[in-house]
Amino acid sequence: MHLAYPAVLAALLFAVGLYGVLARRNAILVLMSVELMLNAVNLNLVAFDVWLRDTLHAGQALTLFTIAVAAAEIGIGLSIVLMVHRNRGTSDIDRLRDTKEQPAAGEQPSAEEKAEAAA
């Protein structure tokens, strides 16, 4: 097996994932792009494991570990995104830079909070 084919495919997958992380504003699409990048790493691990004929299959073991980490990451990430969407009404990353809670409808913001909002 040529090592160039899976390596080029993994590089393309990683590049598409990197573009998605840097260019997208939706948090769910950013998480999907991170998953693409992790899959590119998994493809490289398995390809090099097969190419080097490792008797311990360390590449495949690391791939299983990466899949477990990716599953935990997507579970926690999606729950955070859903809670933020429920509380704020949007999952736009640019609008979520300020994580401080907004004042309730009847409360007036203080002078300090107004100064922070204006800055």
Coordinates of N, CA and C in Angstrom, one line a residue:
M1 N 0.8 -1.2 0.0 CA 0.0 0.0 0.0 C 0.9 1.2 0.0
H2 N 0.6 2.2 -0.9 CA 1.3 3.4 -0.9 C 0.8 4.3 0.3
L3 N 1.8 4.9 0.9 CA 1.5 5.8 2.0 C 1.0 7.1 1.6
A4 N 1.2 7.5 0.3 CA 0.9 8.8 -0.2 C -0.6 9.0 -0.3
Y5 N -1.4 8.0 -0.7 CA -2.8 8.2 -0.9 C -3.6 8.5 0.4
P6 N -3.4 7.7 1.5 CA -4.1 8.1 2.7 C -3.5 9.4 3.3
A7 N -2.3 9.7 3.1 CA -1.7 10.9 3.7 C -2.2 12.1 3.0
V8 N -2.4 12.1 1.7 CA -3.0 13.2 1.0 C -4.5 13.4 1.3
L9 N -5.2 12.3 1.5 CA -6.6 12.3 1.9 C -6.7 12.9 3.3
A10 N -5.8 12.5 4.2 CA -5.9 13.0 5.5 C -5.5 14.5 5.5
A11 N -4.6 14.9 4.7 CA -4.2 16.4 4.6 C -5.4 17.2 4.1
L12 N -6.1 16.7 3.1 CA -7.3 17.4 2.6 C -8.4 17.4 3.6
L13 N -8.6 16.3 4.3 CA -9.6 16.3 5.4 C -9.3 17.3 6.5
F14 N -8.0 17.4 6.9 CA -7.6 18.3 7.9 C -7.7 19.7 7.5
A15 N -7.4 20.0 6.2 CA -7.5 21.4 5.7 C -8.9 21.8 5.6
V16 N -9.8 20.9 5.2 CA -11.3 21.3 5.2 C -11.8 21.5 6.6
G17 N -11.3 20.7 7.6 CA -11.7 20.9 9.0 C -11.2 22.2 9.5
L18 N -9.9 22.5 9.2 CA -9.3 23.8 9.7 C -10.0 25.0 9.1
Y19 N -10.4 24.9 7.8 CA -11.2 26.0 7.2 C -12.5 26.1 7.9
G20 N -13.2 25.0 8.2 CA -14.4 25.1 8.9 C -14.3 25.7 10.3
V21 N -13.2 25.4 11.0 CA -13.1 26.0 12.4 C -12.8 27.5 12.3
L22 N -12.0 27.9 11.3 CA -11.7 29.3 11.2 C -12.7 30.2 10.5
A23 N -13.5 29.6 9.6 CA -14.5 30.4 8.9 C -15.9 30.4 9.3
R24 N -16.3 29.4 10.0 CA -17.7 29.2 10.4 C -18.0 30.0 11.7
R25 N -19.3 30.4 11.7 CA -19.7 31.2 12.9 C -20.7 30.3 13.8
N26 N -21.2 29.3 13.2 CA -22.1 28.4 14.0 C -21.3 27.4 14.8
A27 N -21.7 27.3 16.1 CA -20.9 26.5 17.0 C -21.0 25.0 16.6
I28 N -22.1 24.6 16.1 CA -22.3 23.1 15.7 C -21.4 22.8 14.5
L29 N -21.3 23.7 13.6 CA -20.4 23.5 12.4 C -19.0 23.5 12.8
V30 N -18.6 24.3 13.8 CA -17.2 24.3 14.3 C -16.9 22.9 15.0
L31 N -17.9 22.4 15.7 CA -17.7 21.1 16.3 C -17.5 20.0 15.2
M32 N -18.3 20.1 14.2 CA -18.2 19.1 13.1 C -16.9 19.3 12.4
S33 N -16.4 20.5 12.3 CA -15.0 20.7 11.7 C -13.9 20.1 12.5
V34 N -14.1 20.2 13.8 CA -13.1 19.6 14.7 C -13.1 18.0 14.6
E35 N -14.3 17.5 14.4 CA -14.4 16.1 14.2 C -13.7 15.6 12.9
L36 N -13.9 16.5 11.8 CA -13.2 16.2 10.6 C -11.6 16.1 10.8
M37 N -11.1 17.1 11.6 CA -9.7 17.1 11.9 C -9.3 15.9 12.6
L38 N -10.1 15.5 13.6 CA -9.7 14.3 14.4 C -9.8 13.0 13.5
N39 N -10.7 13.0 12.5 CA -10.8 11.8 11.6 C -9.5 11.8 10.7
A40 N -9.0 13.0 10.3 CA -7.8 13.0 9.5 C -6.6 12.5 10.3
V41 N -6.6 12.8 11.6 CA -5.5 12.2 12.5 C -5.7 10.7 12.6
N42 N -6.9 10.3 12.7 CA -7.1 8.8 12.8 C -6.7 8.1 11.6
L43 N -7.0 8.7 10.4 CA -6.6 8.1 9.1 C -5.1 8.0 9.0
N44 N -4.4 9.0 9.5 CA -2.9 9.0 9.5 C -2.4 7.9 10.4
L45 N -3.0 7.8 11.6 CA -2.5 6.8 12.6 C -2.6 5.4 12.0
V46 N -3.8 5.1 11.4 CA -4.0 3.8 10.9 C -3.1 3.5 9.7
A47 N -2.9 4.5 8.8 CA -2.1 4.3 7.6 C -0.6 4.1 8.0
F48 N -0.1 4.8 9.0 CA 1.3 4.6 9.4 C 1.4 3.3 10.1
D49 N 0.4 2.9 10.8 CA 0.5 1.6 11.5 C 0.6 0.5 10.5
V50 N -0.2 0.5 9.4 CA -0.2 -0.5 8.4 C 1.1 -0.4 7.6
W51 N 1.6 0.8 7.4 CA 2.8 0.9 6.6 C 4.1 0.5 7.3
L52 N 4.1 0.7 8.6 CA 5.3 0.3 9.4 C 5.2 -1.1 9.9
R53 N 4.0 -1.8 9.7 CA 3.8 -3.2 10.1 C 4.1 -3.4 11.5
D54 N 3.5 -2.5 12.4 CA 3.7 -2.5 13.8 C 3.0 -3.8 14.4
T55 N 3.8 -4.6 15.1 CA 3.2 -5.8 15.7 C 2.3 -5.5 16.9
L56 N 2.5 -4.4 17.5 CA 1.6 -4.0 18.7 C 0.4 -3.3 18.2
H57 N 0.4 -2.8 17.0 CA -0.7 -2.1 16.4 C -1.0 -0.8 17.3
A58 N 0.0 -0.1 17.6 CA -0.1 1.1 18.4 C -0.9 2.2 17.7
G59 N -0.8 2.3 16.4 CA -1.6 3.3 15.7 C -3.1 3.0 15.8
Q60 N -3.5 1.8 15.7 CA -4.9 1.4 15.9 C -5.4 1.6 17.3
A61 N -4.5 1.4 18.3 CA -4.9 1.6 19.7 C -5.1 3.1 20.0
L62 N -4.2 3.9 19.4 CA -4.3 5.3 19.6 C -5.5 5.9 18.9
T63 N -5.9 5.2 17.7 CA -7.1 5.6 17.0 C -8.3 5.4 17.9
L64 N -8.4 4.2 18.5 CA -9.5 3.9 19.4 C -9.6 4.9 20.6
F65 N -8.4 5.3 21.1 CA -8.4 6.3 22.2 C -8.9 7.6 21.6
T66 N -8.5 8.0 20.4 CA -8.9 9.3 19.8 C -10.4 9.3 19.6
I67 N -11.0 8.2 19.1 CA -12.4 8.1 18.9 C -13.2 8.2 20.2
A68 N -12.6 7.6 21.3 CA -13.3 7.8 22.6 C -13.3 9.3 23.1
V69 N -12.1 9.9 22.9 CA -12.0 11.3 23.2 C -12.9 12.2 22.4
A70 N -13.0 11.9 21.1 CA -13.9 12.6 20.2 C -15.4 12.5 20.6
A71 N -15.7 11.2 21.0 CA -17.1 11.0 21.4 C -17.5 11.8 22.7
A72 N -16.5 11.9 23.6 CA -16.8 12.6 24.8 C -16.8 14.1 24.5
E73 N -15.9 14.6 23.6 CA -15.9 16.0 23.2 C -17.2 16.4 22.6
I74 N -17.7 15.6 21.7 CA -18.9 16.0 21.0 C -20.1 15.9 21.9
G75 N -20.1 15.0 22.8 CA -21.2 15.0 23.8 C -21.2 16.2 24.7
I76 N -20.1 16.5 25.3 CA -20.0 17.7 26.1 C -20.2 19.0 25.3
G77 N -19.6 19.0 24.2 CA -19.7 20.2 23.3 C -21.1 20.5 22.9
L78 N -21.8 19.5 22.5 CA -23.2 19.7 22.1 C -24.1 20.1 23.2
S79 N -23.9 19.5 24.4 CA -24.7 19.9 25.5 C -24.4 21.4 25.9
I80 N -23.2 21.8 25.8 CA -22.9 23.2 26.1 C -23.6 24.1 25.1
V81 N -23.5 23.7 23.8 CA -24.1 24.6 22.7 C -25.6 24.6 22.9
L82 N -26.2 23.5 23.3 CA -27.7 23.5 23.5 C -28.1 24.4 24.6
M83 N -27.3 24.3 25.7 CA -27.7 25.2 26.9 C -27.5 26.7 26.5
V84 N -26.4 27.0 25.8 CA -26.2 28.4 25.4 C -27.3 28.8 24.5
H85 N -27.7 28.0 23.6 CA -28.8 28.3 22.6 C -30.1 28.5 23.4
R86 N -30.4 27.7 24.4 CA -31.6 27.9 25.2 C -31.5 29.2 25.9
N87 N -30.4 29.6 26.5 CA -30.3 30.8 27.3 C -30.2 32.1 26.5
R88 N -29.4 32.0 25.4 CA -29.2 33.2 24.6 C -30.0 33.3 23.4
G89 N -30.5 32.2 22.9 CA -31.3 32.2 21.6 C -30.5 32.2 20.4
T90 N -29.2 32.0 20.5 CA -28.3 31.9 19.3 C -27.1 31.0 19.6
S91 N -26.6 30.4 18.6 CA -25.3 29.7 18.7 C -24.2 30.3 17.9
D92 N -24.4 31.5 17.5 CA -23.4 32.3 16.8 C -22.2 32.6 17.7
I93 N -21.0 32.2 17.3 CA -19.8 32.3 18.1 C -19.5 33.8 18.3
D94 N -19.7 34.6 17.3 CA -19.3 36.0 17.5 C -20.2 36.7 18.6
R95 N -21.4 36.3 18.7 CA -22.3 36.9 19.7 C -22.1 36.3 21.1
L96 N -21.3 35.2 21.2 CA -21.2 34.5 22.5 C -19.8 34.9 23.2
R97 N -19.2 35.9 22.8 CA -17.9 36.3 23.4 C -18.1 36.7 24.8
D98 N -19.1 37.4 25.1 CA -19.4 37.8 26.5 C -20.3 36.8 27.1
T99 N -19.7 36.1 28.1 CA -20.4 35.0 28.7 C -21.2 35.4 30.0
K100 N -21.1 36.7 30.3 CA -21.8 37.2 31.5 C -23.3 37.2 31.3
E101 N -24.1 36.9 32.3 CA -25.5 36.8 32.2 C -26.1 38.2 31.9
Q102 N -27.1 38.3 31.2 CA -27.8 39.5 30.9 C -28.7 39.8 32.1
P103 N -29.0 41.1 32.4 CA -29.9 41.5 33.5 C -31.3 41.1 33.1
A104 N -32.1 40.8 34.2 CA -33.5 40.4 33.9 C -34.2 41.6 33.4
A105 N -35.5 41.4 32.9 CA -36.2 42.4 32.2 C -36.5 43.6 33.1
G106 N -36.8 43.4 34.4 CA -37.2 44.5 35.3 C -36.0 45.2 35.9
E107 N -34.8 44.6 35.9 CA -33.6 45.2 36.5 C -32.9 46.2 35.6
Q108 N -32.4 47.3 36.2 CA -31.6 48.3 35.4 C -30.2 48.0 35.6
P109 N -29.4 48.0 34.5 CA -28.0 47.7 34.6 C -27.3 48.9 35.3
S110 N -26.2 48.6 36.0 CA -25.5 49.6 36.8 C -24.6 50.4 35.8
A111 N -24.0 51.5 36.3 CA -23.2 52.4 35.5 C -22.0 51.6 35.0
E112 N -21.4 50.7 35.9 CA -20.2 49.9 35.5 C -20.6 49.0 34.4
E113 N -21.7 48.4 34.4 CA -22.1 47.4 33.4 C -22.4 48.2 32.1
K114 N -22.9 49.4 32.1 CA -23.1 50.2 30.9 C -21.8 50.6 30.3
A115 N -20.8 50.9 31.1 CA -19.5 51.3 30.6 C -18.8 50.1 30.0
E116 N -19.0 48.9 30.6 CA -18.4 47.7 30.0 C -19.1 47.3 28.6
A117 N -20.4 47.5 28.6 CA -21.1 47.3 27.3 C -20.7 48.2 26.2
A118 N -20.4 49.5 26.6 CA -20.0 50.5 25.6 C -18.6 50.2 25.1
A119 N -17.8 49.6 25.9 CA -16.4 49.4 25.5 C -16.2 48.3 24.5

